[in-house]
Amino acid sequence: MMATGPRPPLDIMTSVIIDFVETAAARETIADIAVLDDDLDFRTYLEDFLKDEGMYSVRAFASAADLYDGCEERSPDIVLLDMKMGDVTGDKVLEQLLTRWPGMCVIIITGYPSLEDMRTTFKLKVFDYLSKPFSLAQLRQVLKNAVDAFGLGRSPQDRLRERLGRSIKMLRVERDWSLKDLANQTKLSVSQISAIERGTNLPSIESLLAICRAFERKPSEILAGIDF
């Protein structure tokens, strides 16, 4: 039998990227939603409604600690956060979520009489607010807005291009490099790199390896960092 050596790097990289895309493509839902509410009836009501919609995977939590554990296991795309939960205040939970998972899409569910007070308190920190009682039509619209704003309904290929491009751009900016500087390091054209960073084009295996060499990073490090 002929001895076989290790697979060449290009084959490994091809396999990794294909696995990334196929894993995402296998998902039947467009968003993973976490619900935090200590009211069992209301929590079950939301969970059942979201599952019946057929577009979301849903996890419901009764306590902030359980929510944090769930987020550690798998970061949700959207969190529906109740503001009044016994001894735990929603603002503290929100602070923890956005500190540990920056950029997370959080939608506040509140029974506060003044929505303006809420907007003032949490300005720019949350995606939107739903004031109890709200209609299912209102909930559908807010979720649709979140899906559109965060690109959750996009194809896995589109999301991979966008996240990989953003990661590459961040690495370039950290080094205070211009597009031309990175082009010189990788022997790629400025237009090629620009298209990759914008998420217009997915880099070829050769281009990705050249970019990794320029940043002195392993391909696995860059791919792992895009949380796809």
Coordinates of N, CA, C and O in Angstrom, one line a residue, residues 58-127:
V58 N -35.6 28.6 19.1 CA -35.9 29.4 20.3 C -35.4 28.6 21.5 O -35.5 27.4 21.6
R59 N -34.8 29.4 22.4 CA -34.4 28.9 23.7 C -35.0 29.9 24.7 O -34.8 31.1 24.6
A60 N -35.7 29.4 25.7 CA -36.3 30.2 26.7 C -35.6 30.0 28.1 O -35.3 28.9 28.5
F61 N -35.4 31.1 28.8 CA -34.6 31.1 30.1 C -35.4 31.8 31.2 O -36.0 32.8 30.9
A62 N -35.4 31.2 32.4 CA -36.1 31.8 33.5 C -35.2 32.7 34.3 O -35.8 33.6 35.1
S63 N -33.9 32.6 34.2 CA -33.0 33.4 35.0 C -31.9 33.9 34.2 O -31.5 33.4 33.1
A64 N -31.3 35.0 34.6 CA -30.2 35.6 33.9 C -29.0 34.7 33.9 O -28.3 34.6 32.9
A65 N -28.7 34.0 35.0 CA -27.6 33.0 35.0 C -27.8 31.9 33.9 O -26.8 31.6 33.2
D66 N -29.0 31.4 33.8 CA -29.2 30.4 32.7 C -29.0 31.0 31.3 O -28.5 30.4 30.4
L67 N -29.4 32.3 31.2 CA -29.2 32.9 29.9 C -27.8 33.1 29.6 O -27.3 32.8 28.4
Y68 N -27.0 33.5 30.5 CA -25.5 33.6 30.3 C -24.9 32.3 29.9 O -24.1 32.2 29.0
D69 N -25.3 31.2 30.6 CA -24.8 29.9 30.3 C -25.2 29.5 28.9 O -24.4 28.9 28.1
G70 N -26.4 29.8 28.5 CA -26.9 29.5 27.1 C -26.1 30.3 26.1 O -25.8 29.7 25.0
C71 N -25.8 31.5 26.4 CA -25.0 32.3 25.4 C -23.6 31.8 25.3 O -23.0 31.9 24.2
E72 N -23.0 31.3 26.4 CA -21.7 30.8 26.3 C -21.7 29.5 25.5 O -20.7 29.3 24.7
E73 N -22.7 28.7 25.6 CA -22.8 27.5 24.8 C -23.0 27.9 23.3 O -22.4 27.3 22.4
R74 N -23.9 28.8 23.0 CA -24.2 29.2 21.6 C -24.8 30.6 21.7 O -25.8 30.9 22.2
S75 N -24.0 31.6 21.1 CA -24.5 33.0 21.1 C -25.7 33.1 20.3 O -25.7 32.8 19.1
P76 N -26.8 33.6 20.8 CA -28.0 33.8 20.0 C -27.9 35.0 19.1 O -27.1 35.9 19.3
D77 N -28.7 35.0 18.0 CA -28.8 36.1 17.1 C -29.5 37.3 17.7 O -29.2 38.5 17.5
I78 N -30.6 37.0 18.5 CA -31.5 38.0 19.0 C -31.9 37.6 20.5 O -32.1 36.4 20.7
V79 N -31.9 38.5 21.4 CA -32.3 38.3 22.7 C -33.6 39.1 23.0 O -33.6 40.3 22.8
L80 N -34.6 38.5 23.5 CA -35.8 39.2 23.9 C -35.7 39.2 25.4 O -35.8 38.2 26.1
L81 N -35.5 40.4 26.0 CA -35.2 40.6 27.4 C -36.3 41.4 28.1 O -36.6 42.5 27.8
D82 N -36.9 40.7 29.1 CA -37.8 41.3 30.0 C -37.1 42.2 31.0 O -36.1 41.8 31.6
M83 N -37.6 43.4 31.2 CA -37.0 44.4 32.1 C -37.2 44.2 33.6 O -36.4 44.6 34.4
K84 N -38.3 43.6 33.9 CA -38.7 43.5 35.4 C -38.8 42.0 35.7 O -39.7 41.3 35.3
M85 N -37.8 41.5 36.5 CA -37.7 40.1 36.8 C -37.3 39.9 38.3 O -36.2 39.6 38.6
G86 N -38.2 40.2 39.2 CA -37.9 40.1 40.6 C -36.8 40.9 41.1 O -36.7 42.1 40.9
D87 N -35.7 40.2 41.7 CA -34.6 40.9 42.2 C -33.6 41.3 41.1 O -32.7 42.1 41.3
V88 N -33.7 40.8 39.9 CA -32.8 41.0 38.8 C -33.4 42.1 37.9 O -34.5 42.0 37.4
T89 N -32.6 43.2 37.7 CA -33.1 44.2 36.8 C -32.6 44.0 35.4 O -31.5 43.6 35.2
G90 N -33.4 44.4 34.4 CA -33.1 44.2 33.1 C -31.9 45.0 32.7 O -31.1 44.6 31.8
D91 N -31.7 46.2 33.3 CA -30.5 47.0 32.9 C -29.2 46.3 33.2 O -28.2 46.4 32.5
K92 N -29.2 45.6 34.4 CA -28.0 44.9 34.7 C -27.7 43.7 33.8 O -26.5 43.5 33.4
V93 N -28.8 43.0 33.4 CA -28.6 41.9 32.5 C -28.1 42.5 31.1 O -27.2 41.9 30.5
L94 N -28.7 43.6 30.7 CA -28.4 44.2 29.4 C -26.9 44.6 29.4 O -26.1 44.4 28.5
E95 N -26.4 45.2 30.5 CA -25.0 45.6 30.7 C -24.1 44.4 30.5 O -23.1 44.4 29.8
Q96 N -24.5 43.3 31.2 CA -23.7 42.1 31.1 C -23.6 41.5 29.7 O -22.6 41.1 29.2
L97 N -24.8 41.5 29.0 CA -24.9 40.9 27.7 C -24.0 41.7 26.7 O -23.2 41.2 25.9
L98 N -24.1 43.0 26.8 CA -23.4 43.9 25.8 C -21.9 44.0 26.1 O -21.1 44.3 25.3
T99 N -21.5 43.7 27.4 CA -20.1 43.7 27.7 C -19.5 42.4 27.3 O -18.4 42.4 26.7
R100 N -20.2 41.3 27.5 CA -19.6 40.0 27.2 C -19.8 39.6 25.7 O -19.0 38.9 25.1
W101 N -20.9 40.1 25.1 CA -21.2 39.8 23.7 C -21.5 41.2 22.9 O -22.6 41.4 22.6
P102 N -20.5 42.0 22.7 CA -20.7 43.3 22.1 C -21.4 43.1 20.7 O -21.1 42.2 20.0
G103 N -22.3 44.1 20.5 CA -23.0 44.0 19.2 C -24.2 43.1 19.1 O -24.9 43.0 18.1
M104 N -24.5 42.4 20.2 CA -25.6 41.5 20.3 C -26.9 42.3 20.1 O -27.1 43.4 20.5
C105 N -27.9 41.7 19.3 CA -29.2 42.3 19.1 C -30.1 42.0 20.2 O -30.5 40.9 20.4
V106 N -30.4 43.0 21.0 CA -31.3 42.9 22.2 C -32.5 43.7 22.0 O -32.5 44.9 21.6
I107 N -33.7 43.0 22.2 CA -35.0 43.7 22.1 C -35.6 43.7 23.5 O -35.7 42.6 24.1
I108 N -35.9 44.8 24.0 CA -36.4 45.0 25.3 C -38.0 44.8 25.3 O -38.7 45.3 24.5
I109 N -38.4 44.0 26.3 CA -39.9 43.8 26.5 C -40.1 44.5 27.9 O -39.5 44.1 28.9
T110 N -41.0 45.5 27.9 CA -41.1 46.3 29.1 C -42.6 46.5 29.4 O -43.4 46.7 28.5
G111 N -42.9 46.6 30.7 CA -44.2 46.9 31.2 C -44.2 48.3 31.8 O -45.2 48.8 32.3
Y112 N -43.0 49.1 31.6 CA -42.9 50.4 32.1 C -44.0 51.3 31.4 O -44.2 51.2 30.2
P113 N -44.6 52.2 32.2 CA -45.6 53.1 31.6 C -45.0 54.1 30.6 O -45.7 54.5 29.7
S114 N -43.8 54.5 30.8 CA -43.2 55.5 29.9 C -42.1 54.9 29.1 O -41.0 54.6 29.5
L115 N -42.4 54.7 27.8 CA -41.5 54.2 26.9 C -40.3 55.2 26.6 O -39.2 54.9 26.3
E116 N -40.7 56.5 26.7 CA -39.7 57.5 26.5 C -38.6 57.5 27.5 O -37.4 57.7 27.2
D117 N -39.0 57.2 28.8 CA -38.0 57.0 29.8 C -37.0 55.9 29.5 O -35.8 55.9 29.7
M118 N -37.6 54.8 29.0 CA -36.8 53.6 28.6 C -35.8 54.0 27.5 O -34.6 53.6 27.5
R119 N -36.3 54.7 26.5 CA -35.4 55.1 25.4 C -34.3 56.0 25.8 O -33.2 55.9 25.3
T120 N -34.6 56.9 26.8 CA -33.5 57.8 27.3 C -32.5 57.0 28.1 O -31.3 57.2 27.9
T121 N -33.0 56.0 28.9 CA -32.1 55.2 29.7 C -31.2 54.3 28.9 O -30.0 54.2 29.2
F122 N -31.7 53.7 27.9 CA -31.0 52.7 27.1 C -30.7 53.2 25.7 O -30.6 52.4 24.8
K123 N -30.5 54.5 25.5 CA -30.3 55.1 24.2 C -29.1 54.4 23.5 O -28.0 54.3 24.1
L124 N -29.3 53.9 22.3 CA -28.2 53.4 21.5 C -27.7 52.0 22.0 O -26.8 51.4 21.4
K125 N -28.3 51.5 23.0 CA -27.8 50.2 23.5 C -28.6 49.0 23.1 O -28.1 47.9 23.1
V126 N -29.9 49.2 22.7 CA -30.7 48.1 22.3 C -31.3 48.3 20.9 O -31.3 49.5 20.5
F127 N -31.7 47.3 20.3 CA -32.2 47.4 18.9 C -33.6 48.0 18.9 O -33.9 48.9 18.1

